[in-house]
JSON list of C-alpha atoms in Angstrom, two decimals:
[
{"chain": "A", "resi": 1, "resn": "UNK", "atom": "CA", "xyz": [-84.29, -47.49, -12.90]},
{"chain": "A", "resi": 2, "resn": "UNK", "atom": "CA", "xyz": [-83.29, -48.74, -16.35]},
{"chain": "A", "resi": 3, "resn": "UNK", "atom": "CA", "xyz": [-82.48, -52.12, -14.94]},
{"chain": "A", "resi": 4, "resn": "UNK", "atom": "CA", "xyz": [-84.67, -55.01, -15.86]},
{"chain": "A", "resi": 5, "resn": "UNK", "atom": "CA", "xyz": [-86.71, -56.67, -13.18]},
{"chain": "A", "resi": 6, "resn": "UNK", "atom": "CA", "xyz": [-87.17, -60.39, -13.54]},
{"chain": "A", "resi": 7, "resn": "UNK", "atom": "CA", "xyz": [-89.71, -62.73, -12.14]},
{"chain": "A", "resi": 8, "resn": "UNK", "atom": "CA", "xyz": [-89.90, -65.15, -10.67]},
{"chain": "A", "resi": 9, "resn": "UNK", "atom": "CA", "xyz": [-86.71, -64.79, -8.64]},
{"chain": "A", "resi": 10, "resn": "UNK", "atom": "CA", "xyz": [-86.53, -68.57, -8.41]},
{"chain": "A", "resi": 11, "resn": "UNK", "atom": "CA", "xyz": [-88.20, -71.41, -10.26]},
{"chain": "A", "resi": 12, "resn": "UNK", "atom": "CA", "xyz": [-88.09, -75.13, -9.62]},
{"chain": "A", "resi": 13, "resn": "UNK", "atom": "CA", "xyz": [-89.46, -77.58, -12.17]},
{"chain": "A", "resi": 14, "resn": "UNK", "atom": "CA", "xyz": [-89.15, -81.21, -13.19]},
{"chain": "A", "resi": 15, "resn": "UNK", "atom": "CA", "xyz": [-87.14, -82.36, -16.17]},
{"chain": "A", "resi": 16, "resn": "UNK", "atom": "CA", "xyz": [-89.26, -82.29, -19.30]},
{"chain": "A", "resi": 17, "resn": "UNK", "atom": "CA", "xyz": [-91.41, -79.39, -18.15]},
{"chain": "A", "resi": 18, "resn": "UNK", "atom": "CA", "xyz": [-91.31, -75.93, -19.68]},
{"chain": "A", "resi": 19, "resn": "UNK", "atom": "CA", "xyz": [-89.78, -72.97, -17.84]},
{"chain": "A", "resi": 20, "resn": "UNK", "atom": "CA", "xyz": [-90.94, -69.40, -18.34]},
{"chain": "A", "resi": 21, "resn": "UNK", "atom": "CA", "xyz": [-89.24, -66.35, -16.93]},
{"chain": "A", "resi": 22, "resn": "UNK", "atom": "CA", "xyz": [-90.17, -62.73, -17.42]},
{"chain": "A", "resi": 23, "resn": "UNK", "atom": "CA", "xyz": [-88.33, -59.44, -17.66]},
{"chain": "A", "resi": 24, "resn": "UNK", "atom": "CA", "xyz": [-89.89, -56.01, -17.29]},
{"chain": "A", "resi": 25, "resn": "UNK", "atom": "CA", "xyz": [-88.12, -52.70, -17.86]},
{"chain": "A", "resi": 26, "resn": "UNK", "atom": "CA", "xyz": [-88.80, -48.98, -17.93]},
{"chain": "A", "resi": 27, "resn": "UNK", "atom": "CA", "xyz": [-86.72, -47.47, -20.71]},
{"chain": "A", "resi": 28, "resn": "UNK", "atom": "CA", "xyz": [-86.59, -47.56, -24.50]},
{"chain": "A", "resi": 29, "resn": "UNK", "atom": "CA", "xyz": [-84.36, -50.26, -25.89]},
{"chain": "A", "resi": 30, "resn": "UNK", "atom": "CA", "xyz": [-82.59, -51.12, -29.12]},
{"chain": "A", "resi": 31, "resn": "UNK", "atom": "CA", "xyz": [-82.63, -54.79, -28.29]},
{"chain": "A", "resi": 32, "resn": "UNK", "atom": "CA", "xyz": [-83.02, -57.16, -25.37]},
{"chain": "A", "resi": 33, "resn": "UNK", "atom": "CA", "xyz": [-80.75, -60.10, -24.71]},
{"chain": "A", "resi": 34, "resn": "UNK", "atom": "CA", "xyz": [-80.88, -63.15, -22.49]},
{"chain": "A", "resi": 35, "resn": "UNK", "atom": "CA", "xyz": [-77.86, -64.66, -20.80]},
{"chain": "A", "resi": 36, "resn": "UNK", "atom": "CA", "xyz": [-77.32, -67.79, -18.72]},
{"chain": "A", "resi": 37, "resn": "UNK", "atom": "CA", "xyz": [-74.95, -68.10, -15.78]},
{"chain": "A", "resi": 38, "resn": "UNK", "atom": "CA", "xyz": [-73.95, -71.40, -14.24]},
{"chain": "A", "resi": 39, "resn": "UNK", "atom": "CA", "xyz": [-73.14, -71.16, -10.57]},
{"chain": "A", "resi": 40, "resn": "UNK", "atom": "CA", "xyz": [-70.23, -68.81, -9.93]},
{"chain": "A", "resi": 41, "resn": "UNK", "atom": "CA", "xyz": [-69.21, -68.68, -13.58]},
{"chain": "A", "resi": 42, "resn": "UNK", "atom": "CA", "xyz": [-69.38, -66.13, -16.36]},
{"chain": "A", "resi": 43, "resn": "UNK", "atom": "CA", "xyz": [-72.46, -65.33, -18.37]},
{"chain": "A", "resi": 44, "resn": "UNK", "atom": "CA", "xyz": [-73.19, -66.92, -21.71]},
{"chain": "A", "resi": 45, "resn": "UNK", "atom": "CA", "xyz": [-75.23, -65.13, -24.36]},
{"chain": "A", "resi": 46, "resn": "UNK", "atom": "CA", "xyz": [-78.32, -67.08, -25.38]},
{"chain": "A", "resi": 47, "resn": "UNK", "atom": "CA", "xyz": [-80.45, -64.99, -27.69]},
{"chain": "A", "resi": 48, "resn": "UNK", "atom": "CA", "xyz": [-81.06, -61.41, -28.83]},
{"chain": "A", "resi": 49, "resn": "UNK", "atom": "CA", "xyz": [-84.37, -59.90, -29.89]},
{"chain": "A", "resi": 50, "resn": "UNK", "atom": "CA", "xyz": [-84.53, -56.53, -31.59]},
{"chain": "A", "resi": 51, "resn": "UNK", "atom": "CA", "xyz": [-87.02, -53.88, -30.56]},
{"chain": "A", "resi": 52, "resn": "UNK", "atom": "CA", "xyz": [-88.97, -54.32, -33.82]},
{"chain": "A", "resi": 53, "resn": "UNK", "atom": "CA", "xyz": [-89.30, -58.08, -33.35]},
{"chain": "A", "resi": 54, "resn": "UNK", "atom": "CA", "xyz": [-92.06, -59.77, -31.38]},
{"chain": "A", "resi": 55, "resn": "UNK", "atom": "CA", "xyz": [-90.84, -63.34, -31.16]},
{"chain": "A", "resi": 56, "resn": "UNK", "atom": "CA", "xyz": [-87.66, -65.27, -31.78]},
{"chain": "A", "resi": 57, "resn": "UNK", "atom": "CA", "xyz": [-86.70, -68.92, -31.54]},
{"chain": "A", "resi": 58, "resn": "UNK", "atom": "CA", "xyz": [-83.40, -70.68, -31.04]},
{"chain": "A", "resi": 59, "resn": "UNK", "atom": "CA", "xyz": [-83.49, -74.42, -30.44]},
{"chain": "A", "resi": 60, "resn": "UNK", "atom": "CA", "xyz": [-85.51, -74.98, -27.26]},
{"chain": "A", "resi": 61, "resn": "UNK", "atom": "CA", "xyz": [-85.59, -71.26, -26.51]},
{"chain": "A", "resi": 62, "resn": "UNK", "atom": "CA", "xyz": [-88.43, -68.93, -27.38]},
{"chain": "A", "resi": 63, "resn": "UNK", "atom": "CA", "xyz": [-88.25, -65.24, -26.59]},
{"chain": "A", "resi": 64, "resn": "UNK", "atom": "CA", "xyz": [-91.07, -62.74, -26.88]},
{"chain": "A", "resi": 65, "resn": "UNK", "atom": "CA", "xyz": [-90.91, -58.98, -26.65]},
{"chain": "A", "resi": 66, "resn": "UNK", "atom": "CA", "xyz": [-93.75, -56.53, -26.07]},
{"chain": "A", "resi": 67, "resn": "UNK", "atom": "CA", "xyz": [-92.35, -53.02, -26.29]},
{"chain": "A", "resi": 68, "resn": "UNK", "atom": "CA", "xyz": [-95.74, -51.45, -25.49]},
{"chain": "A", "resi": 69, "resn": "UNK", "atom": "CA", "xyz": [-95.75, -53.25, -22.15]},
{"chain": "A", "resi": 70, "resn": "UNK", "atom": "CA", "xyz": [-91.95, -53.07, -21.83]},
{"chain": "A", "resi": 71, "resn": "UNK", "atom": "CA", "xyz": [-91.69, -56.74, -21.10]},
{"chain": "A", "resi": 72, "resn": "UNK", "atom": "CA", "xyz": [-90.05, -59.87, -22.43]},
{"chain": "A", "resi": 73, "resn": "UNK", "atom": "CA", "xyz": [-90.33, -63.53, -21.65]},
{"chain": "A", "resi": 74, "resn": "UNK", "atom": "CA", "xyz": [-87.96, -66.44, -22.11]},
{"chain": "A", "resi": 75, "resn": "UNK", "atom": "CA", "xyz": [-89.45, -69.90, -22.53]},
{"chain": "A", "resi": 76, "resn": "UNK", "atom": "CA", "xyz": [-87.28, -72.99, -22.28]},
{"chain": "A", "resi": 77, "resn": "UNK", "atom": "CA", "xyz": [-89.13, -76.02, -23.55]},
{"chain": "A", "resi": 78, "resn": "UNK", "atom": "CA", "xyz": [-88.54, -79.61, -22.44]},
{"chain": "A", "resi": 79, "resn": "UNK", "atom": "CA", "xyz": [-86.13, -78.57, -19.68]},
{"chain": "A", "resi": 80, "resn": "UNK", "atom": "CA", "xyz": [-83.13, -80.68, -18.80]},
{"chain": "A", "resi": 81, "resn": "UNK", "atom": "CA", "xyz": [-81.09, -80.89, -15.61]},
{"chain": "A", "resi": 82, "resn": "UNK", "atom": "CA", "xyz": [-78.29, -79.13, -17.51]},
{"chain": "A", "resi": 83, "resn": "UNK", "atom": "CA", "xyz": [-80.53, -76.07, -17.86]},
{"chain": "A", "resi": 84, "resn": "UNK", "atom": "CA", "xyz": [-80.14, -75.44, -14.13]},
{"chain": "A", "resi": 85, "resn": "UNK", "atom": "CA", "xyz": [-78.63, -71.95, -13.97]},
{"chain": "A", "resi": 86, "resn": "UNK", "atom": "CA", "xyz": [-79.48, -68.31, -13.43]},
{"chain": "A", "resi": 87, "resn": "UNK", "atom": "CA", "xyz": [-80.97, -66.44, -16.36]},
{"chain": "A", "resi": 88, "resn": "UNK", "atom": "CA", "xyz": [-80.61, -62.71, -16.89]},
{"chain": "A", "resi": 89, "resn": "UNK", "atom": "CA", "xyz": [-82.19, -60.31, -19.29]},
{"chain": "A", "resi": 90, "resn": "UNK", "atom": "CA", "xyz": [-79.95, -57.50, -20.53]},
{"chain": "A", "resi": 91, "resn": "UNK", "atom": "CA", "xyz": [-81.12, -54.22, -21.99]},
{"chain": "A", "resi": 92, "resn": "UNK", "atom": "CA", "xyz": [-79.27, -52.54, -24.83]},
{"chain": "A", "resi": 93, "resn": "UNK", "atom": "CA", "xyz": [-80.41, -48.92, -24.75]},
{"chain": "A", "resi": 94, "resn": "UNK", "atom": "CA", "xyz": [-77.83, -47.69, -27.24]},
{"chain": "A", "resi": 95, "resn": "UNK", "atom": "CA", "xyz": [-75.35, -46.72, -24.59]},
{"chain": "A", "resi": 96, "resn": "UNK", "atom": "CA", "xyz": [-72.30, -48.90, -24.64]},
{"chain": "A", "resi": 97, "resn": "UNK", "atom": "CA", "xyz": [-73.09, -50.67, -21.38]},
{"chain": "A", "resi": 98, "resn": "UNK", "atom": "CA", "xyz": [-75.73, -53.34, -21.13]},
{"chain": "A", "resi": 99, "resn": "UNK", "atom": "CA", "xyz": [-77.88, -53.16, -18.03]},
{"chain": "A", "resi": 100, "resn": "UNK", "atom": "CA", "xyz": [-78.74, -56.50, -16.53]},
{"chain": "A", "resi": 101, "resn": "UNK", "atom": "CA", "xyz": [-81.84, -57.68, -14.75]},
{"chain": "A", "resi": 102, "resn": "UNK", "atom": "CA", "xyz": [-81.93, -59.18, -11.32]},
{"chain": "A", "resi": 103, "resn": "UNK", "atom": "CA", "xyz": [-81.99, -62.74, -12.66]},
{"chain": "A", "resi": 104, "resn": "UNK", "atom": "CA", "xyz": [-84.13, -65.85, -12.28]},
{"chain": "A", "resi": 105, "resn": "UNK", "atom": "CA", "xyz": [-82.63, -68.93, -10.64]},
{"chain": "A", "resi": 106, "resn": "UNK", "atom": "CA", "xyz": [-83.88, -72.02, -12.41]},
{"chain": "A", "resi": 107, "resn": "UNK", "atom": "CA", "xyz": [-83.59, -75.45, -10.81]},
{"chain": "A", "resi": 108, "resn": "UNK", "atom": "CA", "xyz": [-84.48, -78.42, -13.00]},
{"chain": "A", "resi": 109, "resn": "UNK", "atom": "CA", "xyz": [-85.01, -81.57, -10.97]},
{"chain": "A", "resi": 110, "resn": "UNK", "atom": "CA", "xyz": [-83.97, -84.81, -12.72]},
{"chain": "B", "resi": 1, "resn": "UNK", "atom": "CA", "xyz": [-60.71, -69.37, -30.60]},
{"chain": "B", "resi": 2, "resn": "UNK", "atom": "CA", "xyz": [-59.87, -69.13, -26.94]},
{"chain": "B", "resi": 3, "resn": "UNK", "atom": "CA", "xyz": [-62.47, -67.47, -24.77]},
{"chain": "B", "resi": 4, "resn": "UNK", "atom": "CA", "xyz": [-62.08, -64.56, -22.39]},
{"chain": "B", "resi": 5, "resn": "UNK", "atom": "CA", "xyz": [-59.46, -65.40, -19.78]},
{"chain": "B", "resi": 6, "resn": "UNK", "atom": "CA", "xyz": [-59.46, -63.87, -16.32]},
{"chain": "B", "resi": 7, "resn": "UNK", "atom": "CA", "xyz": [-56.72, -64.27, -13.75]},
{"chain": "B", "resi": 8, "resn": "UNK", "atom": "CA", "xyz": [-56.56, -65.05, -10.96]},
{"chain": "B", "resi": 9, "resn": "UNK", "atom": "CA", "xyz": [-59.76, -67.05, -10.44]},
{"chain": "B", "resi": 10, "resn": "UNK", "atom": "CA", "xyz": [-59.78, -66.55, -6.69]},
{"chain": "B", "resi": 11, "resn": "UNK", "atom": "CA", "xyz": [-58.25, -63.92, -4.49]},
{"chain": "B", "resi": 12, "resn": "UNK", "atom": "CA", "xyz": [-58.29, -63.23, -0.77]},
{"chain": "B", "resi": 13, "resn": "UNK", "atom": "CA", "xyz": [-57.25, -59.83, 0.49]},
{"chain": "B", "resi": 14, "resn": "UNK", "atom": "CA", "xyz": [-57.61, -57.83, 3.68]},
{"chain": "B", "resi": 15, "resn": "UNK", "atom": "CA", "xyz": [-59.17, -54.43, 4.15]},
{"chain": "B", "resi": 16, "resn": "UNK", "atom": "CA", "xyz": [-56.98, -51.56, 3.05]},
{"chain": "B", "resi": 17, "resn": "UNK", "atom": "CA", "xyz": [-54.99, -53.58, 0.55]},
{"chain": "B", "resi": 18, "resn": "UNK", "atom": "CA", "xyz": [-55.16, -53.10, -3.17]},
{"chain": "B", "resi": 19, "resn": "UNK", "atom": "CA", "xyz": [-55.74, -55.67, -5.89]},
{"chain": "B", "resi": 20, "resn": "UNK", "atom": "CA", "xyz": [-55.19, -55.98, -9.62]},
{"chain": "B", "resi": 21, "resn": "UNK", "atom": "CA", "xyz": [-57.27, -58.28, -11.80]},
{"chain": "B", "resi": 22, "resn": "UNK", "atom": "CA", "xyz": [-56.38, -59.24, -15.33]},
{"chain": "B", "resi": 23, "resn": "UNK", "atom": "CA", "xyz": [-58.45, -59.98, -18.42]},
{"chain": "B", "resi": 24, "resn": "UNK", "atom": "CA", "xyz": [-57.43, -61.25, -21.84]},
{"chain": "B", "resi": 25, "resn": "UNK", "atom": "CA", "xyz": [-60.23, -60.79, -24.39]},
{"chain": "B", "resi": 26, "resn": "UNK", "atom": "CA", "xyz": [-61.10, -63.06, -27.26]},
{"chain": "B", "resi": 27, "resn": "UNK", "atom": "CA", "xyz": [-58.65, -62.58, -30.10]},
{"chain": "B", "resi": 28, "resn": "UNK", "atom": "CA", "xyz": [-59.88, -59.77, -32.34]},
{"chain": "B", "resi": 29, "resn": "UNK", "atom": "CA", "xyz": [-62.16, -58.26, -29.71]},
{"chain": "B", "resi": 30, "resn": "UNK", "atom": "CA", "xyz": [-61.08, -54.71, -29.01]},
{"chain": "B", "resi": 31, "resn": "UNK", "atom": "CA", "xyz": [-63.63, -53.71, -26.40]},
{"chain": "B", "resi": 32, "resn": "UNK", "atom": "CA", "xyz": [-63.34, -54.90, -22.81]},
{"chain": "B", "resi": 33, "resn": "UNK", "atom": "CA", "xyz": [-65.91, -54.24, -20.09]},
{"chain": "B", "resi": 34, "resn": "UNK", "atom": "CA", "xyz": [-65.82, -54.98, -16.39]},
{"chain": "B", "resi": 35, "resn": "UNK", "atom": "CA", "xyz": [-68.76, -55.85, -14.15]},
{"chain": "B", "resi": 36, "resn": "UNK", "atom": "CA", "xyz": [-69.16, -56.44, -10.45]},
{"chain": "B", "resi": 37, "resn": "UNK", "atom": "CA", "xyz": [-71.61, -59.09, -9.33]},
{"chain": "B", "resi": 38, "resn": "UNK", "atom": "CA", "xyz": [-72.87, -59.34, -5.76]},
{"chain": "B", "resi": 39, "resn": "UNK", "atom": "CA", "xyz": [-75.92, -61.10, -4.29]},
{"chain": "B", "resi": 40, "resn": "UNK", "atom": "CA", "xyz": [-77.36, -57.79, -3.11]},
{"chain": "B", "resi": 41, "resn": "UNK", "atom": "CA", "xyz": [-76.72, -55.49, -6.08]},
{"chain": "B", "resi": 42, "resn": "UNK", "atom": "CA", "xyz": [-76.65, -57.98, -8.93]},
{"chain": "B", "resi": 43, "resn": "UNK", "atom": "CA", "xyz": [-74.56, -57.25, -12.00]},
{"chain": "B", "resi": 44, "resn": "UNK", "atom": "CA", "xyz": [-73.27, -53.72, -12.10]},
{"chain": "B", "resi": 45, "resn": "UNK", "atom": "CA", "xyz": [-71.24, -52.13, -14.87]},
{"chain": "B", "resi": 46, "resn": "UNK", "atom": "CA", "xyz": [-67.86, -50.74, -13.87]},
{"chain": "B", "resi": 47, "resn": "UNK", "atom": "CA", "xyz": [-66.27, -49.47, -17.07]},
{"chain": "B", "resi": 48, "resn": "UNK", "atom": "CA", "xyz": [-65.51, -50.20, -20.71]},
{"chain": "B", "resi": 49, "resn": "UNK", "atom": "CA", "xyz": [-62.26, -49.77, -22.57]},
{"chain": "B", "resi": 50, "resn": "UNK", "atom": "CA", "xyz": [-61.65, -49.57, -26.29]},
{"chain": "B", "resi": 51, "resn": "UNK", "atom": "CA", "xyz": [-58.42, -48.61, -27.99]},
{"chain": "B", "resi": 52, "resn": "UNK", "atom": "CA", "xyz": [-56.75, -48.12, -24.61]},
{"chain": "B", "resi": 53, "resn": "UNK", "atom": "CA", "xyz": [-59.30, -45.44, -23.68]},
{"chain": "B", "resi": 54, "resn": "UNK", "atom": "CA", "xyz": [-62.09, -45.60, -21.13]},
{"chain": "B", "resi": 55, "resn": "UNK", "atom": "CA", "xyz": [-65.28, -45.15, -23.15]},
{"chain": "B", "resi": 56, "resn": "UNK", "atom": "CA", "xyz": [-67.92, -45.56, -20.53]},
{"chain": "B", "resi": 57, "resn": "UNK", "atom": "CA", "xyz": [-68.01, -45.62, -16.76]},
{"chain": "B", "resi": 58, "resn": "UNK", "atom": "CA", "xyz": [-70.47, -46.89, -14.20]},
{"chain": "B", "resi": 59, "resn": "UNK", "atom": "CA", "xyz": [-71.30, -45.42, -10.84]},
{"chain": "B", "resi": 60, "resn": "UNK", "atom": "CA", "xyz": [-68.37, -46.62, -8.75]},
{"chain": "B", "resi": 61, "resn": "UNK", "atom": "CA", "xyz": [-65.94, -44.65, -6.58]},
{"chain": "B", "resi": 62, "resn": "UNK", "atom": "CA", "xyz": [-62.52, -43.63, -7.82]},
{"chain": "B", "resi": 63, "resn": "UNK", "atom": "CA", "xyz": [-60.95, -46.54, -5.92]},
{"chain": "B", "resi": 64, "resn": "UNK", "atom": "CA", "xyz": [-61.96, -48.62, -8.92]},
{"chain": "B", "resi": 65, "resn": "UNK", "atom": "CA", "xyz": [-59.81, -48.01, -11.95]},
{"chain": "B", "resi": 66, "resn": "UNK", "atom": "CA", "xyz": [-58.74, -49.82, -15.05]},
{"chain": "B", "resi": 67, "resn": "UNK", "atom": "CA", "xyz": [-56.61, -49.70, -18.10]},
{"chain": "B", "resi": 68, "resn": "UNK", "atom": "CA", "xyz": [-56.24, -51.38, -21.44]},
{"chain": "B", "resi": 69, "resn": "UNK", "atom": "CA", "xyz": [-53.06, -52.24, -23.25]},
{"chain": "B", "resi": 70, "resn": "UNK", "atom": "CA", "xyz": [-52.28, -52.06, -26.95]},
{"chain": "B", "resi": 71, "resn": "UNK", "atom": "CA", "xyz": [-52.97, -55.80, -27.31]},
{"chain": "B", "resi": 72, "resn": "UNK", "atom": "CA", "xyz": [-56.49, -55.20, -25.86]},
{"chain": "B", "resi": 73, "resn": "UNK", "atom": "CA", "xyz": [-55.69, -56.97, -22.60]},
{"chain": "B", "resi": 74, "resn": "UNK", "atom": "CA", "xyz": [-57.13, -55.13, -19.65]},
{"chain": "B", "resi": 75, "resn": "UNK", "atom": "CA", "xyz": [-56.47, -54.79, -15.95]},
{"chain": "B", "resi": 76, "resn": "UNK", "atom": "CA", "xyz": [-58.72, -53.58, -13.19]},
{"chain": "B", "resi": 77, "resn": "UNK", "atom": "CA", "xyz": [-57.41, -52.17, -9.94]},
{"chain": "B", "resi": 78, "resn": "UNK", "atom": "CA", "xyz": [-59.20, -51.63, -6.66]},
{"chain": "B", "resi": 79, "resn": "UNK", "atom": "CA", "xyz": [-57.35, -49.64, -4.02]},
{"chain": "B", "resi": 80, "resn": "UNK", "atom": "CA", "xyz": [-58.02, -49.43, -0.30]},
{"chain": "B", "resi": 81, "resn": "UNK", "atom": "CA", "xyz": [-60.22, -52.49, -0.29]},
{"chain": "B", "resi": 82, "resn": "UNK", "atom": "CA", "xyz": [-63.42, -52.52, 1.75]},
{"chain": "B", "resi": 83, "resn": "UNK", "atom": "CA", "xyz": [-65.43, -55.51, 2.95]},
{"chain": "B", "resi": 84, "resn": "UNK", "atom": "CA", "xyz": [-68.17, -54.53, 0.49]},
{"chain": "B", "resi": 85, "resn": "UNK", "atom": "CA", "xyz": [-65.81, -55.02, -2.43]},
{"chain": "B", "resi": 86, "resn": "UNK", "atom": "CA", "xyz": [-66.12, -58.78, -1.99]},
{"chain": "B", "resi": 87, "resn": "UNK", "atom": "CA", "xyz": [-67.71, -59.90, -5.23]},
{"chain": "B", "resi": 88, "resn": "UNK", "atom": "CA", "xyz": [-67.35, -61.80, -8.45]},
{"chain": "B", "resi": 89, "resn": "UNK", "atom": "CA", "xyz": [-65.64, -59.52, -10.96]},
{"chain": "B", "resi": 90, "resn": "UNK", "atom": "CA", "xyz": [-66.49, -60.33, -14.53]},
{"chain": "B", "resi": 91, "resn": "UNK", "atom": "CA", "xyz": [-64.72, -59.21, -17.65]},
{"chain": "B", "resi": 92, "resn": "UNK", "atom": "CA", "xyz": [-66.44, -59.25, -21.03]},
{"chain": "B", "resi": 93, "resn": "UNK", "atom": "CA", "xyz": [-65.19, -58.54, -24.52]},
{"chain": "B", "resi": 94, "resn": "UNK", "atom": "CA", "xyz": [-66.90, -57.80, -27.79]},
{"chain": "B", "resi": 95, "resn": "UNK", "atom": "CA", "xyz": [-65.90, -57.11, -31.33]},
{"chain": "B", "resi": 96, "resn": "UNK", "atom": "CA", "xyz": [-66.40, -53.61, -32.65]},
{"chain": "B", "resi": 97, "resn": "UNK", "atom": "CA", "xyz": [-68.49, -52.88, -35.71]},
{"chain": "B", "resi": 98, "resn": "UNK", "atom": "CA", "xyz": [-70.79, -55.91, -35.72]},
{"chain": "B", "resi": 99, "resn": "UNK", "atom": "CA", "xyz": [-73.87, -53.88, -34.94]},
{"chain": "B", "resi": 100, "resn": "UNK", "atom": "CA", "xyz": [-74.90, -55.59, -31.72]},
{"chain": "B", "resi": 101, "resn": "UNK", "atom": "CA", "xyz": [-73.53, -55.20, -28.24]},
{"chain": "B", "resi": 102, "resn": "UNK", "atom": "CA", "xyz": [-73.21, -58.88, -27.38]},
{"chain": "B", "resi": 103, "resn": "UNK", "atom": "CA", "xyz": [-70.85, -59.49, -24.49]},
{"chain": "B", "resi": 104, "resn": "UNK", "atom": "CA", "xyz": [-68.60, -62.54, -24.19]},
{"chain": "B", "resi": 105, "resn": "UNK", "atom": "CA", "xyz": [-67.79, -63.15, -20.55]},
{"chain": "B", "resi": 106, "resn": "UNK", "atom": "CA", "xyz": [-64.87, -64.71, -18.76]},
{"chain": "B", "resi": 107, "resn": "UNK", "atom": "CA", "xyz": [-65.33, -67.06, -15.81]},
{"chain": "B", "resi": 108, "resn": "UNK", "atom": "CA", "xyz": [-64.66, -64.23, -13.36]},
{"chain": "B", "resi": 109, "resn": "UNK", "atom": "CA", "xyz": [-62.37, -63.51, -10.44]},
{"chain": "B", "resi": 110, "resn": "UNK", "atom": "CA", "xyz": [-63.87, -64.20, -7.02]},
{"chain": "B", "resi": 111, "resn": "UNK", "atom": "CA", "xyz": [-62.51, -61.57, -4.62]},
{"chain": "B", "resi": 112, "resn": "UNK", "atom": "CA", "xyz": [-62.94, -62.01, -0.90]},
{"chain": "B", "resi": 113, "resn": "UNK", "atom": "CA", "xyz": [-62.01, -59.11, 1.37]},
{"chain": "B", "resi": 114, "resn": "UNK", "atom": "CA", "xyz": [-61.45, -60.05, 5.02]}
]
């Protein structure tokens, strides 16, 4: 399957802690994106990393990409209760449709 | 700029009925995609429209169809509804020619089939 597989499926942490979620995939990609979804709402684009990049930062977000292992990780530093959401990786393989991972549900306890 | 607008937000239908969902993309965005999200299958791509033409299609039966109008607004239709069609239907738009396929999502239409 081209779809990304994410782990863990669910993650519960305390406010102030860091949250790490991982995405593994099986196909070649042009870029990999991360999206956030608050409960029952639409997805919001967070960050994009190109296939020739290894690491990217945006505010409290840090994304890494290892194309040899076909894996990516999203690190959220100093988590806040407002970060509670589901996080999805999305693969851009060059076809017009993104393929989304299974998602990680993050719960940040205040 | 206003975001992607989907109407209605919630819908309850019975098996066998048909339903039409509407999506207004961000102004200037000419591509509109539709996704189905369920707890079991996750986010699955339905189809993408650009310039009133279907450009890409996911693996869904012919009961699922869509169209796009000249102002880029899009509608999705599901005929002969089944219980398994209960899902959150998400519309996403993107500009063409920016180099990256970044999707801007609406809040979704929650469809319940009874």
